[in-house]
mmCIF file of C-alpha atoms and ligand atoms in Angstrom:
data_model
loop_
_atom_site.group_PDB
_atom_site.id
_atom_site.type_symbol
_atom_site.label_atom_id
_atom_site.label_comp_id
_atom_site.label_asym_id
_atom_site.label_seq_id
_atom_site.Cartn_x
_atom_site.Cartn_y
_atom_site.Cartn_z
ATOM 1 C CA MET A 677 -54.031 216.827 28.528
ATOM 2 C CA GLU A 678 -55.329 220.245 27.534
ATOM 3 C CA GLN A 679 -58.623 219.557 29.259
ATOM 4 C CA GLU A 680 -56.828 218.442 32.426
ATOM 5 C CA ALA A 681 -54.731 221.606 32.371
ATOM 6 C CA GLN A 682 -57.820 223.752 31.842
ATOM 7 C CA SER A 683 -59.623 222.190 34.776
ATOM 8 C CA PHE A 684 -56.479 222.671 36.895
ATOM 9 C CA PHE A 685 -56.484 226.411 36.103
ATOM 10 C CA ASP A 686 -60.262 226.730 36.478
ATOM 11 C CA SER A 687 -60.259 225.179 39.928
ATOM 12 C CA ALA A 688 -57.020 226.698 41.284
ATOM 13 C CA PRO A 689 -57.292 229.458 43.921
ATOM 14 C CA PRO A 690 -56.850 232.749 42.036
ATOM 15 C CA LEU A 691 -53.323 234.120 42.040
ATOM 16 C CA ARG A 692 -53.343 237.062 44.487
ATOM 17 C CA CYS A 693 -50.644 239.036 42.721
ATOM 18 C CA ARG A 694 -51.886 238.268 39.200
ATOM 19 C CA ASP A 695 -52.182 241.906 38.075
ATOM 20 C CA ASP A 696 -48.700 242.736 39.383
ATOM 21 C CA VAL A 697 -47.166 239.712 37.646
ATOM 22 C CA VAL A 698 -48.858 240.530 34.337
ATOM 23 C CA ALA A 699 -47.803 244.185 34.588
ATOM 24 C CA SER A 700 -44.188 243.417 35.438
ATOM 25 C CA VAL A 701 -43.863 240.801 32.670
ATOM 26 C CA ASN A 702 -45.353 243.276 30.177
ATOM 27 C CA ARG A 703 -42.977 246.044 31.290
ATOM 28 C CA PHE A 704 -40.043 243.659 30.928
ATOM 29 C CA LEU A 705 -41.176 242.696 27.427
ATOM 30 C CA ASP A 706 -41.755 246.302 26.396
ATOM 31 C CA ILE A 707 -38.085 247.002 27.094
ATOM 32 C CA TRP A 708 -37.133 243.908 25.078
ATOM 33 C CA LYS A 709 -39.376 244.988 22.175
ATOM 34 C CA ALA A 710 -37.981 248.550 22.200
ATOM 35 C CA ALA A 711 -34.408 247.189 22.031
ATOM 36 C CA SER A 712 -35.371 244.726 19.267
ATOM 37 C CA ALA A 713 -36.914 247.531 17.246
ATOM 38 C CA ILE A 714 -33.490 249.187 17.036
ATOM 39 C CA GLY A 715 -31.732 245.947 16.132
ATOM 40 C CA GLN A 716 -30.568 245.016 19.665
ATOM 41 C CA THR A 717 -32.456 241.775 20.143
ATOM 42 C CA ARG A 718 -31.385 240.172 23.384
ATOM 43 C CA ARG A 719 -32.167 236.569 24.249
ATOM 44 C CA ILE A 720 -34.429 235.932 27.253
ATOM 45 C CA ALA A 721 -33.964 232.969 29.595
ATOM 46 C CA ILE A 722 -36.886 231.951 31.778
ATOM 47 C CA VAL A 723 -35.266 230.104 34.670
ATOM 48 C CA THR A 724 -37.523 228.176 37.048
ATOM 49 C CA SER A 725 -35.966 227.284 40.364
ATOM 50 C CA GLY A 726 -36.800 225.612 43.677
ATOM 51 C CA GLY A 727 -39.486 223.132 44.679
ATOM 52 C CA THR A 728 -43.242 223.679 44.647
ATOM 53 C CA THR A 729 -45.386 222.838 47.678
ATOM 54 C CA VAL A 730 -48.756 221.106 47.624
ATOM 55 C CA PRO A 731 -51.095 222.405 50.344
ATOM 56 C CA LEU A 732 -53.172 219.762 52.132
ATOM 57 C CA GLU A 733 -55.704 222.178 53.642
ATOM 58 C CA ARG A 734 -57.165 225.452 52.330
ATOM 59 C CA ARG A 735 -56.279 227.211 55.578
ATOM 60 C CA CYS A 736 -52.951 225.635 55.181
ATOM 61 C CA VAL A 737 -51.051 224.087 58.078
ATOM 62 C CA ARG A 738 -49.441 221.181 56.233
ATOM 63 C CA VAL A 739 -47.867 220.800 52.825
ATOM 64 C CA ILE A 740 -46.110 218.181 50.727
ATOM 65 C CA ASP A 741 -42.811 219.668 49.614
ATOM 66 C CA ASN A 742 -40.506 218.936 46.695
ATOM 67 C CA PHE A 743 -36.759 218.642 46.999
ATOM 68 C CA SER A 744 -34.745 221.540 45.557
ATOM 69 C CA SER A 745 -32.461 224.064 47.245
ATOM 70 C CA GLY A 746 -32.757 226.463 44.307
ATOM 71 C CA SER A 747 -29.008 226.750 43.887
ATOM 72 C CA ARG A 748 -28.964 225.372 40.323
ATOM 73 C CA GLY A 749 -31.477 227.959 39.167
ATOM 74 C CA ALA A 750 -29.759 230.837 40.994
ATOM 75 C CA ALA A 751 -26.256 230.021 39.713
ATOM 76 C CA SER A 752 -27.562 229.471 36.183
ATOM 77 C CA THR A 753 -29.296 232.853 36.270
ATOM 78 C CA GLU A 754 -25.961 234.500 36.980
ATOM 79 C CA TYR A 755 -24.360 232.759 34.003
ATOM 80 C CA PHE A 756 -27.216 233.665 31.677
ATOM 81 C CA LEU A 757 -26.889 237.312 32.723
ATOM 82 C CA ALA A 758 -23.136 237.107 32.135
ATOM 83 C CA SER A 759 -23.891 235.731 28.641
ATOM 84 C CA ASP A 760 -25.933 238.877 28.006
ATOM 85 C CA TYR A 761 -29.334 237.270 28.325
ATOM 86 C CA ALA A 762 -32.224 239.038 30.010
ATOM 87 C CA VAL A 763 -33.596 236.671 32.666
ATOM 88 C CA ILE A 764 -37.003 236.028 34.170
ATOM 89 C CA PHE A 765 -36.180 234.183 37.372
ATOM 90 C CA LEU A 766 -39.249 232.291 38.619
ATOM 91 C CA HIS A 767 -38.137 231.019 41.992
ATOM 92 C CA ARG A 768 -39.389 229.600 45.240
ATOM 93 C CA ARG A 769 -39.685 232.275 47.953
ATOM 94 C CA GLN A 770 -36.551 232.319 50.102
ATOM 95 C CA ALA A 771 -34.876 229.579 48.066
ATOM 96 C CA ALA A 772 -32.810 231.787 45.768
ATOM 97 C CA LEU A 773 -29.301 231.943 47.138
ATOM 98 C CA PHE A 774 -27.460 234.497 45.058
ATOM 99 C CA PHE A 775 -30.254 236.863 44.249
ATOM 100 C CA SER A 776 -31.672 237.421 47.696
ATOM 101 C CA PHE A 777 -30.006 240.840 47.838
ATOM 102 C CA ALA A 778 -31.044 241.918 44.394
ATOM 103 C CA ASN A 779 -33.981 244.039 45.445
ATOM 104 C CA GLY A 780 -32.735 244.839 48.938
ATOM 105 C CA ASP A 781 -31.968 248.388 49.905
ATOM 106 C CA ALA A 782 -28.352 249.447 50.182
ATOM 107 C CA THR A 783 -28.467 250.316 53.903
ATOM 108 C CA PHE A 784 -29.688 246.878 54.844
ATOM 109 C CA VAL A 785 -26.995 245.223 52.743
ATOM 110 C CA LYS A 786 -24.301 247.468 54.254
ATOM 111 C CA TYR A 787 -25.315 246.604 57.848
ATOM 112 C CA PHE A 788 -25.667 242.948 56.977
ATOM 113 C CA LEU A 789 -22.200 242.870 55.464
ATOM 114 C CA GLU A 790 -20.623 244.771 58.335
ATOM 115 C CA ASP A 791 -22.172 242.403 60.839
ATOM 116 C CA LEU A 792 -21.130 239.344 58.845
ATOM 117 C CA CYS A 793 -17.611 240.646 58.338
ATOM 118 C CA SER A 794 -17.123 241.427 62.022
ATOM 119 C CA HIS A 795 -16.935 237.664 62.641
ATOM 120 C CA PHE A 796 -13.876 237.281 60.436
ATOM 121 C CA ALA A 797 -10.195 238.159 60.780
ATOM 122 C CA ALA A 798 -9.135 241.447 59.137
ATOM 123 C CA ARG A 799 -7.738 239.949 55.931
ATOM 124 C CA CYS A 800 -10.737 237.709 55.304
ATOM 125 C CA ARG A 801 -12.994 240.649 56.166
ATOM 126 C CA ILE A 802 -11.696 242.759 53.288
ATOM 127 C CA ILE A 803 -11.929 239.896 50.783
ATOM 128 C CA LEU A 804 -15.428 238.967 51.930
ATOM 129 C CA TYR A 805 -16.682 242.572 51.871
ATOM 130 C CA LYS A 806 -15.269 243.149 48.408
ATOM 131 C CA ASN A 807 -16.712 239.968 46.930
ATOM 132 C CA VAL A 808 -20.139 240.079 48.500
ATOM 133 C CA SER A 809 -20.664 243.762 47.830
ATOM 134 C CA SER A 810 -19.591 243.364 44.206
ATOM 135 C CA LEU A 811 -21.960 240.412 43.886
ATOM 136 C CA TRP A 812 -24.755 242.554 45.264
ATOM 137 C CA MET A 813 -23.840 245.376 42.901
ATOM 138 C CA ASP A 814 -23.956 242.931 39.960
ATOM 139 C CA GLN A 815 -27.381 241.661 40.875
ATOM 140 C CA SER A 816 -28.965 244.979 41.747
ATOM 141 C CA GLY A 817 -27.348 246.382 38.598
ATOM 142 C CA ALA A 818 -29.101 243.697 36.557
ATOM 143 C CA VAL A 819 -32.439 244.604 38.135
ATOM 144 C CA LEU A 820 -31.863 248.313 37.554
ATOM 145 C CA GLN A 821 -30.893 247.740 33.927
ATOM 146 C CA LYS A 822 -34.173 245.804 33.543
ATOM 147 C CA LYS A 823 -32.229 242.678 32.605
ATOM 148 C CA LEU A 824 -33.554 240.657 35.535
ATOM 149 C CA LEU A 825 -37.144 240.107 36.603
ATOM 150 C CA LYS A 826 -37.708 238.067 39.761
ATOM 151 C CA LEU A 827 -41.052 236.335 40.294
ATOM 152 C CA GLU A 828 -41.819 234.270 43.383
ATOM 153 C CA PHE A 829 -43.905 231.186 44.095
ATOM 154 C CA THR A 830 -44.409 228.794 46.958
ATOM 155 C CA THR A 831 -47.315 226.540 46.027
ATOM 156 C CA LEU A 832 -47.847 224.491 42.897
ATOM 157 C CA PHE A 833 -50.941 226.635 42.179
ATOM 158 C CA GLU A 834 -48.866 229.817 42.173
ATOM 159 C CA TYR A 835 -46.050 228.268 40.125
ATOM 160 C CA LEU A 836 -48.224 226.969 37.297
ATOM 161 C CA GLN A 837 -50.361 230.089 37.078
ATOM 162 C CA ILE A 838 -47.298 232.339 36.852
ATOM 163 C CA LEU A 839 -45.717 229.954 34.337
ATOM 164 C CA GLU A 840 -48.817 230.231 32.157
ATOM 165 C CA ILE A 841 -48.632 234.054 32.244
ATOM 166 C CA VAL A 842 -44.912 234.104 31.416
ATOM 167 C CA GLY A 843 -45.198 231.273 28.878
ATOM 168 C CA ALA A 844 -47.940 232.940 26.857
ATOM 169 C CA ALA A 845 -46.170 236.323 27.023
ATOM 170 C CA MET A 846 -43.043 234.823 25.424
ATOM 171 C CA LYS A 847 -44.724 234.022 22.100
ATOM 172 C CA PRO A 848 -43.450 237.187 20.351
ATOM 173 C CA VAL A 849 -39.897 236.486 21.541
ATOM 174 C CA GLY A 850 -39.887 233.354 19.357
ATOM 175 C CA ARG A 851 -36.592 231.483 19.116
ATOM 176 C CA HIS A 852 -34.832 234.084 21.258
ATOM 177 C CA ALA A 853 -36.576 232.716 24.366
ATOM 178 C CA MET A 854 -35.091 229.831 26.352
ATOM 179 C CA PHE A 855 -37.133 228.043 29.021
ATOM 180 C CA TYR A 856 -34.837 226.420 31.564
ATOM 181 C CA PHE A 857 -37.017 224.281 33.836
ATOM 182 C CA ALA A 858 -34.782 223.612 36.832
ATOM 183 C CA ALA A 859 -37.692 223.742 39.315
ATOM 184 C CA ALA A 860 -38.798 220.532 40.984
ATOM 185 C CA VAL A 861 -42.522 220.521 40.320
ATOM 186 C CA SER A 862 -44.914 218.329 42.308
ATOM 187 C CA ASP A 863 -46.249 215.331 40.402
ATOM 188 C CA PHE A 864 -49.341 214.911 42.582
ATOM 189 C CA TYR A 865 -51.632 217.391 44.310
ATOM 190 C CA VAL A 866 -54.915 217.870 46.132
ATOM 191 C CA PRO A 867 -57.364 219.686 43.819
ATOM 192 C CA TRP A 868 -58.637 222.867 45.456
ATOM 193 C CA ASN A 869 -62.294 221.822 45.158
ATOM 194 C CA SER A 870 -61.718 218.583 47.069
ATOM 195 C CA MET A 871 -59.395 220.113 49.692
ATOM 196 C CA MET A 872 -60.397 220.303 53.388
ATOM 197 C CA GLU A 873 -61.060 223.844 54.603
ATOM 198 C CA HIS A 874 -59.608 223.390 58.100
ATOM 199 C CA LYS A 875 -56.612 221.624 59.562
ATOM 200 C CA ILE A 876 -56.833 217.854 59.126
ATOM 201 C CA GLN A 877 -57.513 216.252 62.489
ATOM 202 C CA SER A 878 -55.454 213.345 63.766
ATOM 203 C CA ASP A 879 -58.063 211.961 66.208
ATOM 204 C CA ASP A 880 -58.866 208.985 63.981
ATOM 205 C CA GLY A 881 -55.303 207.717 63.848
ATOM 206 C CA SER A 882 -54.101 206.839 60.380
ATOM 207 C CA MET A 883 -55.192 208.773 57.310
ATOM 208 C CA THR A 884 -55.619 207.923 53.628
ATOM 209 C CA MET A 885 -55.474 210.696 51.085
ATOM 210 C CA GLN A 886 -56.173 210.583 47.354
ATOM 211 C CA LEU A 887 -53.839 212.746 45.250
ATOM 212 C CA ALA A 888 -54.514 213.711 41.634
ATOM 213 C CA PRO A 889 -51.771 213.792 38.962
ATOM 214 C CA VAL A 890 -50.538 217.292 38.092
ATOM 215 C CA PRO A 891 -51.104 218.015 34.399
ATOM 216 C CA LYS A 892 -47.757 218.348 32.610
ATOM 217 C CA MET A 893 -47.596 221.886 31.297
ATOM 218 C CA LEU A 894 -44.490 221.374 29.158
ATOM 219 C CA GLY A 895 -46.576 220.001 26.290
ATOM 220 C CA LEU A 896 -48.910 223.011 26.437
ATOM 221 C CA LEU A 897 -45.984 225.398 26.431
ATOM 222 C CA ARG A 898 -44.494 223.779 23.334
ATOM 223 C CA LYS A 899 -47.794 223.542 21.507
ATOM 224 C CA HIS A 900 -49.614 226.735 22.408
ATOM 225 C CA TRP A 901 -47.886 229.198 24.733
ATOM 226 C CA ALA A 902 -44.477 229.687 23.121
ATOM 227 C CA PRO A 903 -44.102 227.104 20.323
ATOM 228 C CA GLU A 904 -40.858 228.545 18.958
ATOM 229 C CA ALA A 905 -38.993 228.917 22.238
ATOM 230 C CA PHE A 906 -35.932 226.773 22.948
ATOM 231 C CA CYS A 907 -36.983 224.468 25.802
ATOM 232 C CA VAL A 908 -34.779 222.698 28.311
ATOM 233 C CA SER A 909 -36.246 220.498 31.029
ATOM 234 C CA PHE A 910 -34.490 218.532 33.763
ATOM 235 C CA LYS A 911 -34.796 214.956 34.844
ATOM 236 C CA LEU A 912 -33.820 214.058 38.375
ATOM 237 C CA GLU A 913 -33.607 210.426 39.444
ATOM 238 C CA THR A 914 -32.017 208.544 42.283
ATOM 239 C CA ASP A 915 -31.616 205.358 40.229
ATOM 240 C CA VAL A 916 -28.870 205.954 37.666
ATOM 241 C CA ASP A 917 -29.986 202.922 35.632
ATOM 242 C CA ILE A 918 -33.248 204.550 34.586
ATOM 243 C CA LEU A 919 -32.044 208.164 34.360
ATOM 244 C CA LEU A 920 -31.048 208.376 30.690
ATOM 245 C CA LYS A 921 -34.022 206.309 29.569
ATOM 246 C CA LYS A 922 -36.390 208.693 31.351
ATOM 247 C CA ALA A 923 -34.579 211.767 30.002
ATOM 248 C CA ARG A 924 -34.773 210.456 26.410
ATOM 249 C CA SER A 925 -38.429 209.667 26.851
ATOM 250 C CA SER A 926 -39.281 213.151 28.140
ATOM 251 C CA LEU A 927 -37.352 214.667 25.222
ATOM 252 C CA CYS A 928 -39.800 213.022 22.803
ATOM 253 C CA LYS A 929 -42.903 213.165 24.973
ATOM 254 C CA TYR A 930 -42.851 216.934 25.484
ATOM 255 C CA GLY A 931 -40.891 217.975 22.383
ATOM 256 C CA MET A 932 -38.028 219.456 24.421
ATOM 257 C CA HIS A 933 -34.887 220.685 22.640
ATOM 258 C CA ALA A 934 -32.727 219.334 25.449
ATOM 259 C CA VAL A 935 -33.240 217.420 28.676
ATOM 260 C CA VAL A 936 -30.642 217.693 31.407
ATOM 261 C CA ALA A 937 -30.323 214.362 33.193
ATOM 262 C CA ASN A 938 -29.019 214.555 36.752
ATOM 263 C CA GLU A 939 -28.695 212.029 39.536
ATOM 264 C CA LEU A 940 -29.367 213.197 43.088
ATOM 265 C CA GLU A 941 -25.997 212.293 44.603
ATOM 266 C CA THR A 942 -23.814 213.559 41.756
ATOM 267 C CA ARG A 943 -25.918 216.476 40.474
ATOM 268 C CA LYS A 944 -23.421 219.133 41.524
ATOM 269 C CA ASN A 945 -20.538 217.512 39.622
ATOM 270 C CA LYS A 946 -22.003 215.843 36.577
ATOM 271 C CA VAL A 947 -24.981 216.178 34.222
ATOM 272 C CA VAL A 948 -25.825 214.715 30.820
ATOM 273 C CA VAL A 949 -27.392 217.013 28.220
ATOM 274 C CA VAL A 950 -29.636 214.822 26.084
ATOM 275 C CA THR A 951 -30.710 216.126 22.661
ATOM 276 C CA ARG A 952 -32.144 214.320 19.651
ATOM 277 C CA LYS A 953 -28.778 214.074 17.904
ATOM 278 C CA VAL A 954 -26.167 214.011 20.669
ATOM 279 C CA GLU A 955 -25.738 213.276 24.350
ATOM 280 C CA MET A 956 -23.084 215.330 26.133
ATOM 281 C CA VAL A 957 -21.618 214.423 29.500
ATOM 282 C CA LEU A 958 -20.628 217.613 31.352
ATOM 283 C CA GLU A 959 -18.434 217.597 34.429
ATOM 284 C CA LYS A 960 -17.564 220.354 36.855
ATOM 285 C CA GLY A 961 -13.817 219.749 36.547
ATOM 286 C CA ASP A 962 -11.975 222.996 37.371
ATOM 287 C CA CYS A 963 -15.058 225.202 36.941
ATOM 288 C CA PRO A 964 -16.496 226.919 40.037
ATOM 289 C CA ASP A 965 -19.673 224.895 39.558
ATOM 290 C CA ILE A 966 -21.393 222.593 37.053
ATOM 291 C CA GLU A 967 -23.810 225.368 36.003
ATOM 292 C CA LEU A 968 -21.027 227.193 34.144
ATOM 293 C CA PRO A 969 -20.353 224.440 31.532
ATOM 294 C CA LEU A 970 -24.075 223.621 31.492
ATOM 295 C CA VAL A 971 -25.208 227.167 30.670
ATOM 296 C CA ASN A 972 -22.376 227.556 28.128
ATOM 297 C CA CYS A 973 -23.449 224.342 26.422
ATOM 298 C CA LEU A 974 -27.110 225.393 26.260
ATOM 299 C CA VAL A 975 -26.284 228.897 25.027
ATOM 300 C CA ALA A 976 -24.326 227.250 22.176
ATOM 301 C CA ARG A 977 -27.238 224.908 21.397
ATOM 302 C CA GLN A 978 -29.622 227.861 21.253
ATOM 303 C CA THR A 979 -27.224 229.656 18.894
ATOM 304 C CA MET A 980 -27.407 226.615 16.585
ATOM 305 C CA TYR A 981 -31.189 226.653 16.906
ATOM 306 C CA LEU A 982 -31.296 230.327 15.868
ATOM 307 C CA GLN A 983 -28.932 229.647 12.944
ATOM 308 C CA GLN A 984 -31.182 226.835 11.682
ATOM 309 C CA GLN A 985 -33.969 229.377 11.304
ATOM 310 C CA GLN A 986 -31.766 231.708 9.293
ATOM 311 C CA ALA A 987 -30.479 228.937 6.979
HETATM 312 O O1 PMT B 1097 -32.242 223.189 43.294
HETATM 313 P P1 PMT B 1097 -31.027 222.275 43.466
HETATM 314 O O2 PMT B 1097 -30.928 221.749 44.867
HETATM 315 O O3 PMT B 1097 -29.764 222.917 42.967
HETATM 316 O O4 PMT B 1097 -31.316 220.983 42.561
HETATM 317 C C1 PMT B 1097 -31.569 221.095 41.206
HETATM 318 C C2 PMT B 1097 -32.560 220.010 40.731
HETATM 319 C C3 PMT B 1097 -32.004 218.637 41.053
HETATM 320 C C4 PMT B 1097 -33.915 220.179 41.441
HETATM 321 C C5 PMT B 1097 -32.743 220.223 39.176
HETATM 322 O O5 PMT B 1097 -31.498 220.006 38.565
HETATM 323 C C6 PMT B 1097 -33.770 219.247 38.594
HETATM 324 O O6 PMT B 1097 -33.459 218.136 38.225
HETATM 325 N N1 PMT B 1097 -35.060 219.690 38.452
HETATM 326 C C7 PMT B 1097 -36.160 218.890 37.878
HETATM 327 C C8 PMT B 1097 -36.617 217.861 38.883
HETATM 328 C C9 PMT B 1097 -37.535 216.840 38.256
HETATM 329 O O7 PMT B 1097 -37.192 215.726 38.049
HETATM 330 O O8 PMT B 1097 -38.661 217.292 37.894
HETATM 331 P P2 PMT B 1097 -39.862 216.363 37.299
HETATM 332 O O9 PMT B 1097 -39.511 215.009 36.876
HETATM 333 O O10 PMT B 1097 -40.943 216.452 38.317
HETATM 334 O O11 PMT B 1097 -40.231 217.174 36.038
HETATM 335 C C10 PMT B 1097 -39.519 217.125 34.812
HETATM 336 C C11 PMT B 1097 -39.542 218.487 34.191
HETATM 337 O O12 PMT B 1097 -40.854 218.940 33.950
HETATM 338 C C12 PMT B 1097 -38.870 219.503 35.070
HETATM 339 O O13 PMT B 1097 -38.055 220.291 34.250
HETATM 340 C C13 PMT B 1097 -40.040 220.268 35.678
HETATM 341 O O14 PMT B 1097 -39.674 221.625 35.954
HETATM 342 C C14 PMT B 1097 -41.125 220.153 34.605
HETATM 343 N N2 PMT B 1097 -42.526 220.007 35.067
HETATM 344 C C15 PMT B 1097 -42.847 219.013 35.918
HETATM 345 C C16 PMT B 1097 -44.173 218.838 36.322
HETATM 346 C C17 PMT B 1097 -45.144 219.697 35.795
HETATM 347 N N3 PMT B 1097 -46.444 219.604 36.149
HETATM 348 N N4 PMT B 1097 -44.822 220.655 34.943
HETATM 349 C C18 PMT B 1097 -43.541 220.813 34.576
HETATM 350 O O15 PMT B 1097 -43.266 221.702 33.812
#
């Protein structure tokens, strides 16, 4: 597996913004280290969100996409911030719903809100303005306080290269780091060195394409990058009969601390958190969304994980 991962990284097109990503992750960690040095160790959640694309041509016209709106990752990020975590939000470009204003400038947001509000009756207008502007203030506040770092990807190549940078950087954070893998990552891809340069032509009618399996990076993360971090992956299936079996198997296979099993149709109302000792069914019930009980549950599990170390 390690060899497959190495050849994936060796052959991937170099990440254009690599230096910026490394610098911003280091800056974020420096703040964390400075706070830890004075006894204010904050937990860090690394939330991955949205689907990766697999390009079919180097000068890309077509892609294979993965299903994910990014709303689970975005909502969870809000709850982690509310639980006083610092968050690295690794998300698909334009998929993040709640954080799209976070780095915007105030004038743009003001005009956007005014325009949006003009379509509503007076009473709704006030409520909407108040809520959306306070949401924006919360998010931009988190960025300004250096509690939130947003990193963007579109392709599988970008996602895995950024994940490697963030993963390896989290080693010193130890058990205070939580990886929350809500992204839907492609299982198959076209290796860069066997990819067509130009747009694939359709003159010959049908087309057969050979896809290679994407190396699973979760094992590498657990073994080498950040072996002490608390790791949560997700399992999405459309067939409820195989869901729990697959979730249990990925718990063991990749040494996860928890796997969140969700079924496509019901994913917004119900999830099952699978751990080695217990399986917890969580339902949205009266909560605004399922991410609230889910994040609360995982925060509590990480607290137990930290206590085990101290015992
Ligand atoms: O974004 P929403 O519309 O709100 O939907 C949320 C969701 C349904 C996408 C999310 O809850 C979810 O289930 N995400 C994982 C989807 C999935 O089944 O992924 P997977 O089976 O391809 O991978 C399993 C786990 O390994 C995932 O946590 C994935 O992030 C991770 N993975 C996968 C492949 C790979 N090469 N490396 C990985 O790390």
